[in-house]
CSV table of C-alpha atoms in Angstrom, one decimal:
chain,number,residue,atom,x,y,z
A,1,MET,CA,108.4,71.9,129.5
A,2,ASN,CA,107.6,70.3,132.8
A,3,ALA,CA,103.9,69.6,133.2
A,4,SER,CA,104.3,69.6,137.0
A,5,THR,CA,105.6,73.2,137.2
A,6,THR,CA,103.5,75.4,139.4
A,7,ILE,CA,102.4,79.0,139.1
A,8,ALA,CA,103.8,81.1,141.9
A,9,GLU,CA,101.6,84.1,142.7
A,10,THR,CA,100.6,86.5,145.5
A,11,ASP,CA,97.2,87.9,146.4
A,12,ASP,CA,96.3,91.4,147.4
A,13,CYS,CA,97.3,90.9,151.0
A,14,GLY,CA,100.8,89.9,150.0
A,15,LYS,CA,100.4,86.3,151.1
A,16,TYR,CA,102.1,83.7,149.1
A,17,ARG,CA,99.9,81.3,147.3
A,18,GLN,CA,100.6,78.4,145.0
A,19,SER,CA,98.1,77.1,142.6
A,20,GLN,CA,97.7,73.6,141.5
A,21,PRO,CA,100.2,72.2,138.9
A,22,GLN,CA,99.5,73.6,135.5
A,23,HIS,CA,100.4,72.4,132.0
A,24,LYS,CA,101.8,75.9,131.1
A,25,GLU,CA,104.8,76.8,133.2
A,26,LEU,CA,104.2,80.5,132.7
A,27,ILE,CA,103.9,83.3,135.2
A,28,ARG,CA,101.5,86.0,134.2
A,29,ARG,CA,103.0,89.2,135.7
A,30,PRO,CA,101.5,92.6,134.7
A,31,PRO,CA,104.2,95.2,135.1
A,32,GLY,CA,104.2,97.5,138.1
A,33,ARG,CA,101.6,95.6,140.2
A,34,PRO,CA,101.5,92.3,142.2
A,35,THR,CA,100.1,89.3,140.4
A,36,ARG,CA,96.4,88.7,141.0
A,37,PRO,CA,95.7,85.0,140.4
A,38,LEU,CA,92.3,83.9,139.4
A,39,ALA,CA,91.9,81.5,142.2
A,40,SER,CA,92.7,84.2,144.9
A,41,THR,CA,90.3,86.9,143.8
A,42,PRO,CA,87.2,87.1,146.0
A,43,TRP,CA,84.8,87.3,143.1
A,44,PHE,CA,86.2,84.3,141.3
A,45,GLY,CA,83.6,82.0,142.7
A,46,ILE,CA,83.1,78.7,140.8
A,47,GLY,CA,85.2,79.9,137.9
A,48,THR,CA,82.7,80.8,135.3
A,49,ALA,CA,83.5,82.2,132.0
A,50,ALA,CA,82.2,85.6,133.0
A,51,SER,CA,84.6,85.9,135.9
A,52,ILE,CA,87.5,84.9,133.7
A,53,LEU,CA,86.5,87.7,131.3
A,54,LYS,CA,86.4,90.1,134.2
A,55,GLU,CA,89.9,89.2,135.3
A,56,PHE,CA,91.5,89.7,131.9
A,57,LYS,CA,89.3,92.6,130.6
A,58,GLY,CA,88.7,94.5,133.9
A,59,ILE,CA,84.9,94.4,133.6
A,60,ASP,CA,84.4,94.7,137.3
A,61,GLY,CA,86.5,97.8,137.6
A,62,LEU,CA,89.0,96.2,140.0
A,63,HIS,CA,91.9,97.2,137.9
A,64,PRO,CA,92.6,98.3,134.3
A,65,VAL,CA,93.7,95.9,131.7
A,66,TYR,CA,97.5,95.2,131.8
A,67,PRO,CA,99.5,93.5,129.1
A,68,VAL,CA,100.4,89.9,130.0
A,69,HIS,CA,104.1,89.1,130.0
A,70,LEU,CA,105.3,85.6,129.9
A,71,TYR,CA,108.3,84.6,132.0
A,72,ARG,CA,110.1,81.4,132.6
A,73,THR,CA,110.0,79.5,135.9
A,74,ASN,CA,113.6,78.3,135.9
A,75,GLY,CA,114.9,81.6,137.1
A,76,ASP,CA,115.5,83.1,133.7
A,77,LYS,CA,114.0,86.5,133.6
A,78,ARG,CA,114.0,86.9,129.8
A,79,PRO,CA,110.5,87.0,128.2
A,80,MET,CA,109.5,83.8,126.6
A,81,SER,CA,107.7,83.7,123.3
A,82,ALA,CA,104.8,81.4,122.6
A,83,THR,CA,106.7,79.8,119.7
A,84,GLY,CA,109.4,78.1,121.6
A,85,PRO,CA,112.3,78.5,124.0
A,86,GLY,CA,114.0,81.8,123.3
A,87,PHE,CA,112.6,82.3,119.8
A,88,ALA,CA,110.5,85.4,119.0
A,89,ALA,CA,108.1,84.9,116.1
A,90,GLU,CA,107.9,87.3,113.2
A,91,ASP,CA,105.5,87.5,110.4
A,92,LEU,CA,107.8,86.5,107.5
A,93,SER,CA,107.0,85.3,104.0
A,94,LEU,CA,108.4,82.0,102.7
A,95,PHE,CA,111.1,83.7,100.7
A,96,ALA,CA,112.1,85.9,103.7
A,97,ARG,CA,112.3,82.7,105.8
A,98,ILE,CA,114.5,81.1,103.2
A,99,GLN,CA,116.9,84.0,103.4
A,100,ARG,CA,116.9,84.0,107.2
A,101,VAL,CA,118.0,80.3,107.2
A,102,PHE,CA,121.5,81.4,106.2
A,103,TYR,CA,122.0,84.1,108.9
A,104,ALA,CA,119.2,83.8,111.5
A,105,PRO,CA,117.7,80.3,111.3
A,106,SER,CA,116.0,80.6,114.6
A,107,THR,CA,113.7,83.4,113.4
A,108,ALA,CA,112.9,81.4,110.3
A,109,PHE,CA,111.7,78.4,112.3
A,110,ALA,CA,109.9,80.6,114.8
A,111,ALA,CA,108.0,82.3,112.0
A,112,VAL,CA,106.8,79.0,110.5
A,113,ARG,CA,105.9,77.3,113.7
A,114,GLY,CA,102.2,76.4,113.9
A,115,GLN,CA,101.5,77.3,110.2
A,116,GLU,CA,103.6,74.7,108.3
A,117,SER,CA,102.3,73.8,104.9
A,118,ALA,CA,103.5,71.7,102.0
A,119,HIS,CA,105.0,74.8,100.4
A,120,ASP,CA,107.3,75.3,103.3
A,121,TRP,CA,109.2,72.1,102.5
A,122,LEU,CA,108.5,71.7,98.8
A,123,LEU,CA,109.6,75.1,97.5
A,124,PRO,CA,113.0,75.1,99.2
A,125,VAL,CA,113.7,71.6,97.8
A,126,LEU,CA,112.7,72.6,94.3
A,127,LEU,CA,114.9,75.7,94.6
A,128,VAL,CA,117.9,73.5,95.5
A,129,CYS,CA,117.0,71.1,92.7
A,130,ALA,CA,117.2,74.0,90.2
A,131,VAL,CA,120.6,75.0,91.5
A,132,GLY,CA,121.8,71.4,91.4
A,133,VAL,CA,120.7,70.8,87.8
A,134,GLY,CA,122.3,74.1,86.8
A,135,CYS,CA,125.6,73.0,88.5
A,136,TYR,CA,125.4,69.6,86.8
A,137,ASN,CA,125.1,71.2,83.3
A,138,LEU,CA,128.0,73.6,84.1
A,139,THR,CA,130.4,70.7,85.0
A,140,PHE,CA,129.1,68.3,82.4
A,141,ASP,CA,131.8,69.1,79.8
A,142,VAL,CA,134.6,68.9,82.5
A,143,GLY,CA,133.8,65.3,83.2
A,144,ALA,CA,133.0,64.3,79.6
A,145,PRO,CA,136.6,63.2,78.7
A,146,ALA,CA,136.8,60.9,81.7
A,147,VAL,CA,133.4,59.4,81.0
A,148,GLN,CA,134.3,58.9,77.3
A,149,GLU,CA,137.5,57.0,78.4
A,150,GLN,CA,135.4,54.7,80.5
A,151,LEU,CA,132.9,54.1,77.6
A,152,GLU,CA,135.7,52.9,75.4
A,153,GLY,CA,136.2,49.8,77.5
A,154,LEU,CA,132.6,48.7,77.1
A,155,ASP,CA,130.9,46.8,74.4
A,156,GLU,CA,128.2,48.3,72.1
A,157,ALA,CA,125.2,47.4,74.3
A,158,GLU,CA,126.8,48.6,77.5
A,159,ARG,CA,128.0,51.8,75.8
A,160,GLN,CA,124.5,52.7,74.6
A,161,GLN,CA,123.1,52.1,78.1
A,162,ALA,CA,125.8,54.2,79.7
A,163,GLU,CA,125.3,57.0,77.2
A,164,SER,CA,121.5,57.0,77.9
A,165,LEU,CA,122.2,57.2,81.6
A,166,GLN,CA,124.6,60.0,81.1
A,167,ALA,CA,122.1,62.0,79.1
A,168,HIS,CA,119.6,61.8,81.9
A,169,GLY,CA,122.2,62.1,84.7
A,170,TRP,CA,120.6,65.3,85.9
A,171,MET,CA,117.7,63.3,87.3
A,172,VAL,CA,119.9,62.0,90.0
A,173,VAL,CA,119.8,65.5,91.6
A,174,PRO,CA,116.0,65.7,92.4
A,175,VAL,CA,115.8,62.0,93.2
A,176,GLY,CA,118.7,62.2,95.7
A,177,LEU,CA,117.3,65.4,97.3
A,178,PHE,CA,113.8,64.1,97.8
A,179,PHE,CA,115.1,60.8,99.1
A,180,SER,CA,117.3,62.6,101.6
A,181,LEU,CA,114.3,64.7,102.6
A,182,VAL,CA,112.0,61.8,103.2
A,183,VAL,CA,114.6,59.7,105.1
A,184,VAL,CA,116.1,62.4,107.3
A,185,GLY,CA,112.6,63.8,108.0
A,186,GLY,CA,111.7,60.4,109.4
A,187,VAL,CA,114.8,60.3,111.5
A,188,LEU,CA,114.1,63.7,112.9
A,189,LEU,CA,110.5,62.7,113.7
A,190,MET,CA,111.7,59.6,115.6
A,191,LEU,CA,114.4,61.7,117.4
A,192,ALA,CA,112.0,64.4,118.4
A,193,ARG,CA,109.3,62.0,119.7
A,194,SER,CA,111.6,59.4,121.4
A,195,VAL,CA,114.4,61.5,122.8
A,196,PHE,CA,112.7,64.9,123.4
A,197,GLN,CA,109.2,63.5,124.0
A,198,ALA,CA,107.8,66.2,121.6
A,199,GLU,CA,104.4,66.1,119.9
A,200,VAL,CA,105.6,67.1,116.4
A,201,SER,CA,104.3,66.1,113.0
A,202,TYR,CA,106.2,64.6,110.0
A,203,ARG,CA,105.4,67.8,108.1
A,204,GLN,CA,107.2,69.9,110.7
A,205,MET,CA,110.3,67.7,110.4
A,206,LEU,CA,110.2,67.9,106.6
A,207,VAL,CA,110.3,71.7,107.0
A,208,VAL,CA,113.4,71.4,109.3
A,209,LYS,CA,115.2,69.2,106.7
A,210,ALA,CA,114.1,71.3,103.7
A,211,TYR,CA,115.4,74.5,105.3
A,212,ALA,CA,118.7,72.7,106.1
A,213,LEU,CA,118.9,71.5,102.5
A,214,LEU,CA,119.3,75.1,101.3
A,215,VAL,CA,122.9,74.8,102.4
A,216,VAL,CA,123.4,72.2,99.7
A,217,ALA,CA,122.8,74.8,97.1
A,218,VAL,CA,125.7,76.9,98.5
A,219,GLU,CA,127.8,73.7,98.6
A,220,TRP,CA,127.2,72.9,95.0
A,221,VAL,CA,128.0,76.4,93.8
A,222,VAL,CA,131.3,76.3,95.7
A,223,ARG,CA,132.1,72.9,94.3
A,224,VAL,CA,131.3,74.1,90.7
A,225,VAL,CA,133.9,76.9,91.2
A,226,LEU,CA,136.4,74.4,92.5
A,227,VAL,CA,135.8,71.9,89.6
A,228,LEU,CA,136.0,74.6,86.9
A,229,ALA,CA,139.2,76.0,88.5
A,230,THR,CA,141.0,72.7,88.9
A,231,GLY,CA,139.5,70.7,86.0
A,232,ASP,CA,138.9,67.8,88.3
A,233,ILE,CA,135.4,66.5,88.2
A,234,GLY,CA,136.1,64.5,91.4
A,235,ALA,CA,136.9,67.5,93.5
A,236,HIS,CA,135.2,67.5,96.9
A,237,LEU,CA,134.9,69.8,99.8
A,238,GLY,CA,135.7,67.3,102.6
A,239,LEU,CA,138.4,67.8,105.2
A,240,GLY,CA,140.7,65.5,103.2
A,241,LEU,CA,140.8,67.9,100.3
A,242,PHE,CA,144.6,68.4,100.5
A,243,LEU,CA,145.5,64.8,101.2
A,244,SER,CA,147.5,62.8,98.7
A,245,GLU,CA,145.9,59.9,96.9
A,246,GLU,CA,147.7,57.4,99.1
A,247,ALA,CA,146.7,59.1,102.3
A,248,ALA,CA,143.1,59.6,101.1
A,249,ALA,CA,142.8,55.9,100.4
A,250,THR,CA,143.4,55.0,104.1
A,251,PHE,CA,140.7,54.6,106.6
A,252,GLY,CA,141.5,57.8,108.3
A,253,GLY,CA,141.8,59.6,104.9
A,254,ARG,CA,138.4,58.3,103.9
A,255,ILE,CA,136.9,59.6,107.2
A,256,LEU,CA,138.4,63.1,106.6
A,257,THR,CA,137.2,63.1,103.1
A,258,ALA,CA,133.7,62.3,104.2
A,259,LEU,CA,133.7,65.0,106.9
A,260,ASN,CA,132.1,67.9,105.0
A,261,PRO,CA,131.9,71.3,106.7
A,262,PHE,CA,128.6,72.0,104.8
A,263,ASP,CA,127.2,68.9,106.5
A,264,LEU,CA,128.1,70.5,109.9
A,265,TRP,CA,126.2,73.6,108.8
A,266,GLN,CA,123.2,71.5,108.0
A,267,ILE,CA,123.4,69.8,111.4
A,268,GLY,CA,123.5,73.2,113.1
A,269,ILE,CA,120.4,74.4,111.3
A,270,MET,CA,118.5,71.2,112.0
A,271,GLY,CA,119.4,71.5,115.7
A,272,ILE,CA,118.0,75.0,115.8
A,273,GLY,CA,114.9,73.7,113.9
A,274,LEU,CA,114.3,70.9,116.4
A,275,SER,CA,114.7,73.4,119.3
A,276,ALA,CA,112.2,75.8,117.7
A,277,LEU,CA,109.6,73.3,116.7
A,278,ALA,CA,110.0,70.5,119.3
A,279,ASP,CA,111.0,72.7,122.3
A,280,ALA,CA,114.3,70.8,122.6
A,281,PRO,CA,117.5,72.3,124.0
A,282,VAL,CA,119.6,73.6,121.1
A,283,ARG,CA,122.8,72.0,122.3
A,284,LYS,CA,121.2,68.6,123.0
A,285,ALA,CA,119.5,68.6,119.7
A,286,THR,CA,122.6,69.5,117.8
A,287,LEU,CA,124.8,67.0,119.7
A,288,SER,CA,122.3,64.2,119.0
A,289,LEU,CA,122.2,65.0,115.3
A,290,GLY,CA,126.0,65.2,115.2
A,291,LEU,CA,126.3,61.8,116.9
A,292,LEU,CA,124.0,60.2,114.4
A,293,TRP,CA,126.0,61.9,111.6
A,294,LEU,CA,129.3,60.5,112.9
A,295,ILE,CA,127.8,57.0,113.1
A,296,TRP,CA,126.7,57.3,109.5
A,297,ILE,CA,130.1,58.5,108.4
A,298,PHE,CA,132.1,55.9,110.2
A,299,GLY,CA,129.7,53.1,109.3
A,300,GLY,CA,129.7,54.0,105.6
A,301,VAL,CA,133.5,54.2,105.4
A,302,PHE,CA,133.8,50.9,107.3
A,303,ILE,CA,131.4,49.1,104.9
A,304,GLU,CA,133.2,50.6,102.0
A,305,VAL,CA,136.6,49.4,103.2
A,306,ILE,CA,135.3,45.9,104.0
A,307,GLY,CA,133.6,45.7,100.6
A,308,GLN,CA,136.8,46.7,98.7
A,309,SER,CA,138.9,44.2,100.7
A,310,THR,CA,136.6,41.3,99.8
A,311,LEU,CA,136.6,42.1,96.0
A,312,PRO,CA,138.7,39.8,93.8
A,313,PRO,CA,141.9,41.4,92.5
A,314,PRO,CA,141.6,42.8,89.0
A,315,PRO,CA,142.9,40.6,86.1
A,316,GLU,CA,146.4,41.4,84.9
């Protein structure tokens, strides 16, 4: 929103008047009658609270009370909600918002705007944690033979340590999810404040990431089906799913393997969340997040390739 946008209004004589720049670029336009600005009414005077009440409540009998409609000043005639650009707020419960994330994320973020609480980011993450732990237990037996084969090459002390870690491997799920929540929430906060100049809170950005993390639950369920169907614990959902082992080991193959469609889904949801809570353009927010994601993918694969090339060859 541009703080220098003015409010274009007309008085009763039909003369064009323009008020001083306002912080709200909204035109108050009662349907079926010309706009009557406060500053142009003869009884406005000094601008006391009583005269303001007269304007909006019709105390002086000049006109009946009309509903106030909000319009944009950029030529767009669509009504604008008070919750963000193009998003109409609904009174939705938390579980209703969680459902809306999958098919109408804009309404989910519009409903939570201005009333974010710890439950709005904590409960979605706990829900994803529960799904993740369940998926881990379902695929535990599939990966057991490969793990046992690796344990045979270790000495007794290392084997006991590895078995202990394996028994508590499910703890990786909540730790990884909350780590991602905290880090990505911070990135979203910096992006909203530096790029979009938005006054948002860290809690709001945690809500954006937490809602996007709900996609991970769907991803894990799909991966469980794939693992159980193929018997391959290393099955992934990246674009390099059908590449051969030789092709997947190349730099391009690693990039394709890291490009996960579910990550793109998360980026789309976070872009909508930034638009709703930070008043950022949806396209610009989504493209900014996509660029950061690609930098993360290419940087991670590059470091992985460089690290493997510097390792000493295995003993024969």
